[in-house]
mmCIF file of C-alpha atoms in Angstrom:
data_model
loop_
_atom_site.group_PDB
_atom_site.id
_atom_site.type_symbol
_atom_site.label_atom_id
_atom_site.label_comp_id
_atom_site.label_asym_id
_atom_site.label_seq_id
_atom_site.Cartn_x
_atom_site.Cartn_y
_atom_site.Cartn_z
ATOM 1 C CA ARG A 1 5.729 -4.944 -21.031
ATOM 2 C CA ARG A 2 3.659 -7.690 -21.981
ATOM 3 C CA ARG A 3 3.939 -11.202 -23.369
ATOM 4 C CA PHE A 4 0.666 -12.399 -25.477
ATOM 5 C CA HIS A 5 0.015 -15.271 -27.836
ATOM 6 C CA SER A 6 -3.159 -16.951 -28.483
ATOM 7 C CA SER A 7 -1.360 -20.466 -27.690
ATOM 8 C CA LYS A 8 0.035 -19.430 -24.261
ATOM 9 C CA ALA A 9 -1.714 -20.438 -21.423
ATOM 10 C CA VAL A 10 -0.539 -17.985 -19.094
ATOM 11 C CA VAL A 11 -0.373 -14.496 -20.358
ATOM 12 C CA SER A 12 1.786 -12.341 -18.382
ATOM 13 C CA THR A 13 0.940 -8.234 -18.603
ATOM 14 C CA GLN A 14 1.630 -5.073 -16.339
ATOM 15 C CA SER A 15 -1.794 -4.624 -15.987
ATOM 16 C CA THR A 16 -5.027 -5.482 -18.033
ATOM 17 C CA GLY A 17 -8.373 -3.631 -19.760
ATOM 18 C CA THR A 18 -11.512 -5.603 -20.617
ATOM 19 C CA GLU A 19 -10.250 -5.821 -24.525
ATOM 20 C CA ARG A 20 -7.335 -8.141 -23.526
ATOM 21 C CA CYS A 21 -9.364 -10.000 -21.140
ATOM 22 C CA ALA A 22 -12.215 -10.703 -23.761
ATOM 23 C CA GLU A 23 -9.611 -11.864 -25.932
ATOM 24 C CA LEU A 24 -8.485 -14.815 -24.167
ATOM 25 C CA LYS A 25 -9.397 -18.287 -24.654
ATOM 26 C CA PRO A 26 -11.245 -20.270 -22.132
ATOM 27 C CA PHE A 27 -8.051 -22.125 -21.540
ATOM 28 C CA GLN A 28 -5.768 -19.006 -20.937
ATOM 29 C CA ARG A 29 -5.321 -16.873 -17.683
ATOM 30 C CA ILE A 30 -3.818 -13.522 -17.354
ATOM 31 C CA ASN A 31 -1.995 -12.040 -14.323
ATOM 32 C CA HIS A 32 -4.344 -9.025 -13.863
ATOM 33 C CA PHE A 33 -8.096 -8.250 -13.392
ATOM 34 C CA PRO A 34 -9.631 -5.166 -15.158
ATOM 35 C CA GLY A 35 -10.526 -2.626 -12.971
ATOM 36 C CA MET A 36 -7.843 -3.541 -10.130
ATOM 37 C CA GLY A 37 -6.684 0.162 -10.832
ATOM 38 C CA GLU A 38 -9.212 1.323 -8.861
ATOM 39 C CA ILE A 39 -7.519 0.242 -5.247
ATOM 40 C CA ALA A 40 -3.934 0.040 -7.162
ATOM 41 C CA ARG A 41 -3.878 3.849 -7.811
ATOM 42 C CA LYS A 42 -2.704 5.721 -4.745
ATOM 43 C CA ASP A 43 -5.479 8.448 -6.330
ATOM 44 C CA CYS A 44 -8.090 5.804 -6.867
ATOM 45 C CA LEU A 45 -7.599 4.075 -3.631
ATOM 46 C CA ALA A 46 -7.733 7.356 -1.684
ATOM 47 C CA ARG A 47 -11.030 8.463 -3.366
ATOM 48 C CA ASN A 48 -12.480 5.055 -2.719
ATOM 49 C CA LEU A 49 -11.682 4.675 0.793
ATOM 50 C CA GLY A 50 -12.694 8.114 1.105
ATOM 51 C CA LYS A 51 -16.166 7.503 0.113
ATOM 52 C CA MET A 52 -16.270 4.007 2.546
ATOM 53 C CA GLN A 53 -14.844 6.186 5.288
ATOM 54 C CA ARG A 54 -18.073 8.748 4.741
ATOM 55 C CA SER A 55 -20.273 6.332 5.150
ATOM 56 C CA PHE A 56 -18.709 3.508 7.560
ATOM 57 C CA SER A 57 -16.024 5.835 9.483
ATOM 58 C CA GLU A 58 -15.320 3.513 12.409
ATOM 59 C CA ASP A 59 -15.130 0.244 9.726
ATOM 60 C CA TYR A 60 -12.654 2.075 7.318
ATOM 61 C CA ASP A 61 -10.517 4.068 9.822
ATOM 62 C CA PHE A 62 -7.142 2.341 9.026
ATOM 63 C CA ILE A 63 -6.019 4.972 6.120
ATOM 64 C CA PRO A 64 -4.140 8.194 7.708
ATOM 65 C CA ARG A 65 -6.444 11.289 6.156
ATOM 66 C CA THR A 66 -5.788 11.903 3.013
ATOM 67 C CA TRP A 67 -6.134 14.549 0.281
ATOM 68 C CA SER A 68 -5.834 14.065 -3.475
ATOM 69 C CA LEU A 69 -4.644 17.145 -5.535
ATOM 70 C CA PRO A 70 -5.754 19.193 -7.299
ATOM 71 C CA ALA A 71 -9.076 18.217 -6.303
ATOM 72 C CA ASP A 72 -8.594 18.278 -2.790
ATOM 73 C CA PHE A 73 -6.463 21.515 -2.472
ATOM 74 C CA SER A 74 -8.889 23.510 -1.185
ATOM 75 C CA SER A 75 -9.567 21.297 1.619
ATOM 76 C CA LEU A 76 -6.237 20.652 2.554
ATOM 77 C CA MET A 77 -4.825 24.064 2.818
ATOM 78 C CA ASN A 78 -7.790 25.056 4.967
ATOM 79 C CA HIS A 79 -6.816 22.057 7.205
ATOM 80 C CA TYR A 80 -3.337 23.103 7.238
ATOM 81 C CA HIS A 81 -4.421 26.931 8.258
ATOM 82 C CA ASP A 82 -6.602 25.590 10.648
ATOM 83 C CA MET A 83 -3.610 23.775 12.421
ATOM 84 C CA LYS A 84 -1.245 26.672 12.172
ATOM 85 C CA LYS A 85 -3.932 28.770 14.052
ATOM 86 C CA ARG A 86 -3.919 26.522 16.799
ATOM 87 C CA GLY A 87 -0.366 26.043 17.103
ATOM 88 C CA LYS A 88 0.022 22.697 15.836
ATOM 89 C CA ARG A 89 2.741 21.548 13.455
ATOM 90 C CA LYS A 90 1.781 18.272 11.243
ATOM 91 C CA THR A 91 3.906 16.935 8.646
ATOM 92 C CA PHE A 92 2.378 15.466 5.649
ATOM 93 C CA ILE A 93 3.722 13.020 3.078
ATOM 94 C CA CYS A 94 3.401 14.033 -0.459
ATOM 95 C CA LYS A 95 3.400 11.365 -3.392
ATOM 96 C CA PRO A 96 2.880 11.053 -7.110
ATOM 97 C CA ALA A 97 -0.696 10.119 -8.019
ATOM 98 C CA ASN A 98 0.312 6.786 -10.160
ATOM 99 C CA GLY A 99 4.099 6.491 -8.581
ATOM 100 C CA ALA A 100 6.413 3.518 -7.996
ATOM 101 C CA MET A 101 8.986 2.499 -6.162
ATOM 102 C CA GLY A 102 9.181 5.363 -3.786
ATOM 103 C CA ASN A 103 9.719 8.199 -6.696
ATOM 104 C CA GLY A 104 8.906 11.524 -5.809
ATOM 105 C CA ILE A 105 7.985 10.860 -2.310
ATOM 106 C CA HIS A 106 8.604 13.507 0.035
ATOM 107 C CA LEU A 107 7.890 15.150 3.498
ATOM 108 C CA LEU A 108 6.327 18.623 4.152
ATOM 109 C CA GLN A 109 5.464 20.680 6.946
ATOM 110 C CA ASN A 110 4.836 24.242 5.029
ATOM 111 C CA LEU A 111 1.964 23.313 2.601
ATOM 112 C CA GLU A 112 2.431 26.854 1.206
ATOM 113 C CA LYS A 113 5.039 25.007 -1.347
ATOM 114 C CA LEU A 114 2.312 23.015 -2.743
ATOM 115 C CA THR A 115 0.002 24.564 -5.817
ATOM 116 C CA MET A 116 -3.451 23.716 -6.817
ATOM 117 C CA HIS A 117 -1.714 22.257 -10.019
ATOM 118 C CA ASP A 118 -0.087 19.774 -8.146
ATOM 119 C CA THR A 119 -0.794 16.135 -8.805
ATOM 120 C CA LEU A 120 -0.314 14.280 -5.722
ATOM 121 C CA VAL A 121 -1.583 12.222 -2.932
ATOM 122 C CA VAL A 122 -0.814 14.065 0.141
ATOM 123 C CA GLN A 123 -1.307 12.220 3.469
ATOM 124 C CA ASP A 124 -0.960 12.828 7.677
ATOM 125 C CA TYR A 125 2.398 11.211 8.082
ATOM 126 C CA LEU A 126 2.203 8.963 10.735
ATOM 127 C CA ASP A 127 5.041 9.838 12.871
ATOM 128 C CA ARG A 128 4.766 7.113 15.747
ATOM 129 C CA PRO A 129 6.241 4.096 14.198
ATOM 130 C CA LEU A 130 6.797 0.895 16.052
ATOM 131 C CA VAL A 131 10.518 0.309 15.771
ATOM 132 C CA VAL A 132 12.886 -2.832 15.742
ATOM 133 C CA ASP A 133 16.272 -2.390 16.355
ATOM 134 C CA GLY A 134 15.649 1.245 16.223
ATOM 135 C CA LEU A 135 14.433 1.357 13.019
ATOM 136 C CA LYS A 136 11.122 2.042 11.022
ATOM 137 C CA PHE A 137 9.847 -0.466 8.879
ATOM 138 C CA ASP A 138 6.405 -1.574 6.958
ATOM 139 C CA LEU A 139 5.195 -4.691 5.796
ATOM 140 C CA ARG A 140 4.436 -6.007 2.547
ATOM 141 C CA ILE A 141 1.706 -8.322 2.522
ATOM 142 C CA TYR A 142 0.924 -10.635 -0.806
ATOM 143 C CA VAL A 143 -2.846 -11.679 -1.374
ATOM 144 C CA LEU A 144 -4.026 -13.713 -4.372
ATOM 145 C CA ILE A 145 -7.489 -12.776 -5.665
ATOM 146 C CA LEU A 146 -8.717 -16.139 -7.431
ATOM 147 C CA SER A 147 -11.985 -14.671 -8.883
ATOM 148 C CA CYS A 148 -14.280 -11.994 -8.402
ATOM 149 C CA ASP A 149 -17.740 -13.608 -8.936
ATOM 150 C CA PRO A 150 -17.805 -14.656 -6.085
ATOM 151 C CA LEU A 151 -14.598 -12.763 -4.703
ATOM 152 C CA LYS A 152 -12.109 -15.477 -3.571
ATOM 153 C CA VAL A 153 -9.094 -14.638 -1.723
ATOM 154 C CA LEU A 154 -5.960 -16.213 -0.200
ATOM 155 C CA LEU A 155 -3.947 -14.154 1.814
ATOM 156 C CA TYR A 156 0.025 -15.564 2.474
ATOM 157 C CA GLU A 157 0.816 -15.938 5.642
ATOM 158 C CA ASP A 158 4.217 -14.564 5.250
ATOM 159 C CA GLY A 159 5.475 -11.753 3.873
ATOM 160 C CA LEU A 160 8.551 -8.893 4.239
ATOM 161 C CA MET A 161 9.366 -6.207 6.792
ATOM 162 C CA ARG A 162 11.082 -3.768 4.626
ATOM 163 C CA PHE A 163 13.378 -1.358 6.860
ATOM 164 C CA SER A 164 14.475 2.092 6.642
ATOM 165 C CA THR A 165 18.528 2.363 7.017
ATOM 166 C CA SER A 166 18.876 5.209 9.435
ATOM 167 C CA LYS A 167 18.084 5.419 13.241
ATOM 168 C CA TYR A 168 14.373 7.090 13.558
ATOM 169 C CA ALA A 169 13.706 10.102 14.806
ATOM 170 C CA PRO A 170 10.303 11.909 14.945
ATOM 171 C CA PRO A 171 10.176 14.560 11.949
ATOM 172 C CA THR A 172 12.094 17.786 11.863
ATOM 173 C CA ASP A 173 13.575 20.804 10.327
ATOM 174 C CA LYS A 174 17.181 18.574 10.473
ATOM 175 C CA ASN A 175 15.508 15.576 9.291
ATOM 176 C CA LEU A 176 12.564 16.067 7.328
ATOM 177 C CA ASP A 177 14.675 15.442 3.788
ATOM 178 C CA ASN A 178 16.216 12.440 5.389
ATOM 179 C CA VAL A 179 14.731 9.651 2.983
ATOM 180 C CA TYR A 180 16.742 6.602 4.771
ATOM 181 C CA MET A 181 15.063 7.416 7.968
ATOM 182 C CA HIS A 182 11.397 8.074 7.021
ATOM 183 C CA LEU A 183 11.081 5.984 4.069
ATOM 184 C CA THR A 184 10.794 2.332 4.065
ATOM 185 C CA ASN A 185 10.940 1.742 0.259
ATOM 186 C CA TYR A 186 13.825 -0.653 -0.972
ATOM 187 C CA SER A 187 14.354 1.428 -4.215
ATOM 188 C CA ILE A 188 15.310 4.163 -2.076
ATOM 189 C CA ASN A 189 17.121 2.600 0.502
ATOM 190 C CA LYS A 190 19.333 0.252 -1.486
ATOM 191 C CA SER A 191 21.699 3.274 -2.050
ATOM 192 C CA ASN A 192 22.318 4.221 1.689
ATOM 193 C CA LYS A 193 25.685 2.860 2.660
ATOM 194 C CA ASP A 194 24.066 1.374 5.789
ATOM 195 C CA TYR A 195 21.539 -0.829 3.345
ATOM 196 C CA ASP A 196 22.145 -4.110 4.929
ATOM 197 C CA GLY A 197 21.141 -7.098 2.192
ATOM 198 C CA CYS A 198 22.460 -9.950 3.803
ATOM 199 C CA ASP A 199 20.447 -13.358 3.360
ATOM 200 C CA ASP A 200 19.547 -14.108 6.659
ATOM 201 C CA GLU A 201 15.482 -13.249 6.767
ATOM 202 C CA THR A 202 16.158 -12.512 10.378
ATOM 203 C CA LYS A 203 18.250 -9.831 10.130
ATOM 204 C CA GLY A 204 19.276 -7.102 7.879
ATOM 205 C CA SER A 205 17.056 -4.551 5.778
ATOM 206 C CA LYS A 206 14.797 -7.044 4.615
ATOM 207 C CA ARG A 207 13.203 -9.751 7.374
ATOM 208 C CA SER A 208 10.595 -12.017 6.907
ATOM 209 C CA ILE A 209 6.998 -11.437 8.966
ATOM 210 C CA LYS A 210 7.887 -14.887 10.533
ATOM 211 C CA TYR A 211 10.833 -12.679 12.497
ATOM 212 C CA LEU A 212 8.519 -10.251 13.260
ATOM 213 C CA LYS A 213 6.105 -12.419 14.964
ATOM 214 C CA THR A 214 9.051 -14.404 16.932
ATOM 215 C CA TRP A 215 10.045 -10.539 17.910
ATOM 216 C CA MET A 216 6.793 -9.611 19.048
ATOM 217 C CA GLU A 217 6.406 -12.531 21.276
ATOM 218 C CA ALA A 218 9.698 -12.387 22.895
ATOM 219 C CA ASN A 219 8.413 -8.754 24.106
ATOM 220 C CA ASN A 220 5.159 -9.550 25.006
ATOM 221 C CA TYR A 221 2.964 -8.263 21.806
ATOM 222 C CA SER A 222 0.239 -9.927 20.697
ATOM 223 C CA PHE A 223 1.068 -11.286 17.056
ATOM 224 C CA SER A 224 -2.236 -12.691 16.416
ATOM 225 C CA THR A 225 -4.213 -9.689 17.274
ATOM 226 C CA LEU A 226 -2.110 -7.354 14.876
ATOM 227 C CA TRP A 227 -2.549 -10.242 12.078
ATOM 228 C CA SER A 228 -6.296 -10.470 12.444
ATOM 229 C CA SER A 229 -6.155 -6.505 12.232
ATOM 230 C CA ILE A 230 -4.159 -6.882 8.640
ATOM 231 C CA GLU A 231 -6.682 -9.417 7.672
ATOM 232 C CA GLU A 232 -9.805 -7.315 8.224
ATOM 233 C CA ILE A 233 -7.926 -4.510 6.424
ATOM 234 C CA VAL A 234 -7.081 -6.691 3.702
ATOM 235 C CA ILE A 235 -10.892 -8.016 3.250
ATOM 236 C CA LYS A 236 -12.450 -4.427 3.664
ATOM 237 C CA THR A 237 -10.090 -2.871 0.800
ATOM 238 C CA LEU A 238 -10.897 -5.727 -1.653
ATOM 239 C CA LEU A 239 -14.449 -5.198 -0.916
ATOM 240 C CA VAL A 240 -13.720 -1.887 -2.176
ATOM 241 C CA ALA A 241 -12.408 -3.162 -5.335
ATOM 242 C CA GLU A 242 -14.980 -5.835 -6.245
ATOM 243 C CA PRO A 243 -17.864 -3.857 -7.550
ATOM 244 C CA TYR A 244 -15.122 -2.440 -10.224
ATOM 245 C CA LEU A 245 -13.543 -5.944 -10.767
ATOM 246 C CA LEU A 246 -17.048 -7.549 -11.057
ATOM 247 C CA HIS A 247 -18.398 -4.749 -13.809
ATOM 248 C CA ALA A 248 -15.161 -5.154 -15.786
ATOM 249 C CA TYR A 249 -15.414 -8.767 -15.670
ATOM 250 C CA ARG A 250 -18.823 -9.125 -16.704
ATOM 251 C CA MET A 251 -18.321 -6.356 -19.796
ATOM 252 C CA ALA A 252 -15.449 -8.231 -21.044
ATOM 253 C CA ARG A 253 -16.899 -11.796 -20.737
ATOM 254 C CA PRO A 254 -20.824 -11.396 -20.657
ATOM 255 C CA GLY A 255 -22.760 -14.577 -20.115
ATOM 256 C CA THR A 256 -19.622 -16.528 -18.045
ATOM 257 C CA THR A 257 -18.862 -16.649 -14.333
ATOM 258 C CA SER A 258 -15.765 -15.628 -12.885
ATOM 259 C CA ALA A 259 -15.603 -18.774 -10.259
ATOM 260 C CA ALA A 260 -12.055 -19.655 -9.724
ATOM 261 C CA SER A 261 -12.629 -23.137 -11.357
ATOM 262 C CA SER A 262 -12.868 -20.904 -14.666
ATOM 263 C CA SER A 263 -11.941 -17.630 -13.958
ATOM 264 C CA VAL A 264 -9.644 -16.424 -16.766
ATOM 265 C CA CYS A 265 -7.930 -13.538 -14.352
ATOM 266 C CA PHE A 266 -6.385 -13.893 -11.292
ATOM 267 C CA GLU A 267 -4.093 -11.075 -9.238
ATOM 268 C CA ILE A 268 -1.485 -11.391 -6.774
ATOM 269 C CA LEU A 269 -1.579 -8.342 -4.633
ATOM 270 C CA GLY A 270 1.499 -6.485 -2.345
ATOM 271 C CA MET A 271 -0.551 -4.452 0.407
ATOM 272 C CA ASP A 272 1.877 -2.201 2.405
ATOM 273 C CA ILE A 273 0.781 -1.933 5.963
ATOM 274 C CA PHE A 274 2.723 0.494 8.523
ATOM 275 C CA VAL A 275 2.231 -0.390 12.285
ATOM 276 C CA ASP A 276 2.022 2.583 15.026
ATOM 277 C CA ARG A 277 3.426 2.013 18.304
ATOM 278 C CA LYS A 278 0.303 1.031 19.810
ATOM 279 C CA LEU A 279 0.242 -2.026 17.566
ATOM 280 C CA ARG A 280 -2.212 -0.393 15.366
ATOM 281 C CA PRO A 281 -1.760 -1.184 11.436
ATOM 282 C CA TRP A 282 -2.821 1.287 8.555
ATOM 283 C CA LEU A 283 -3.395 0.562 5.061
ATOM 284 C CA LEU A 284 -0.272 2.756 3.161
ATOM 285 C CA GLU A 285 -0.956 1.288 -0.615
ATOM 286 C CA VAL A 286 -1.462 -1.604 -2.939
ATOM 287 C CA ASN A 287 0.564 -2.797 -5.826
ATOM 288 C CA ARG A 288 -0.422 -4.802 -8.397
ATOM 289 C CA SER A 289 2.981 -6.021 -9.547
ATOM 290 C CA PRO A 290 4.896 -6.573 -6.322
ATOM 291 C CA SER A 291 8.621 -8.182 -6.455
ATOM 292 C CA PHE A 292 9.020 -11.452 -4.434
ATOM 293 C CA GLY A 293 12.523 -11.433 -3.672
ATOM 294 C CA VAL A 294 14.269 -10.037 -0.441
ATOM 295 C CA ASP A 295 16.887 -8.480 -3.226
ATOM 296 C CA SER A 296 14.277 -6.779 -5.123
#
């Protein structure tokens, strides 16, 4: 879906390429940067953050161990068989490389079910979440990119807590397929009879991050420390995207600057963050067309 007309001041699209960006008049603005797929696609995010992990392992330790299939199939199976030899049973989460809204996501403990022809992103499943009211949750963080040359970013100080709808328990053979326990996607949990869609942002299956701050302070946790760590994740992830954005923008609009006052592109991203029981945040994925309502 896209809307484009030469007289419009703002152009709305699901994504954009260099050709679309090049067509814009100086007074027009489009709601995506070309090249953002390098962090918005699950497989591209895994590949690009993997490169940074190999060079800066301590700085880029905020994503679970990840394999992109089919390219990393042999590496994944070697890891799996090594874990089995050592008597360790691990759980993995499998996601379509370019999926959305929780479609196709599933948990596996037996990786023999995978084939070298699968196109998936496979990660270690983070099985020790911080829970609130016994429920697993993740955070939807909203980020506004104003320009890529230089990179200018605003981080919204609130956001969403997105809850699963069944009480959390570590993965076992009996609950491995319980998506209402292990996944926090709204598109999945809304179909559960226990989904609570109340309008109060301090209750229900979607709550505000301001509520998390209140809850953490009441339980003697440091919200400011957690939020500072999330800010670092946002900055480091966008630094990975910056070379791709800059190259694409300059290709589309040679001889121009992308400074915030003149950039024809802007973008709002939704970053999904998992918080473990030690209050360590982990980046799960980056969404380039995030929803903004608590009922979507």
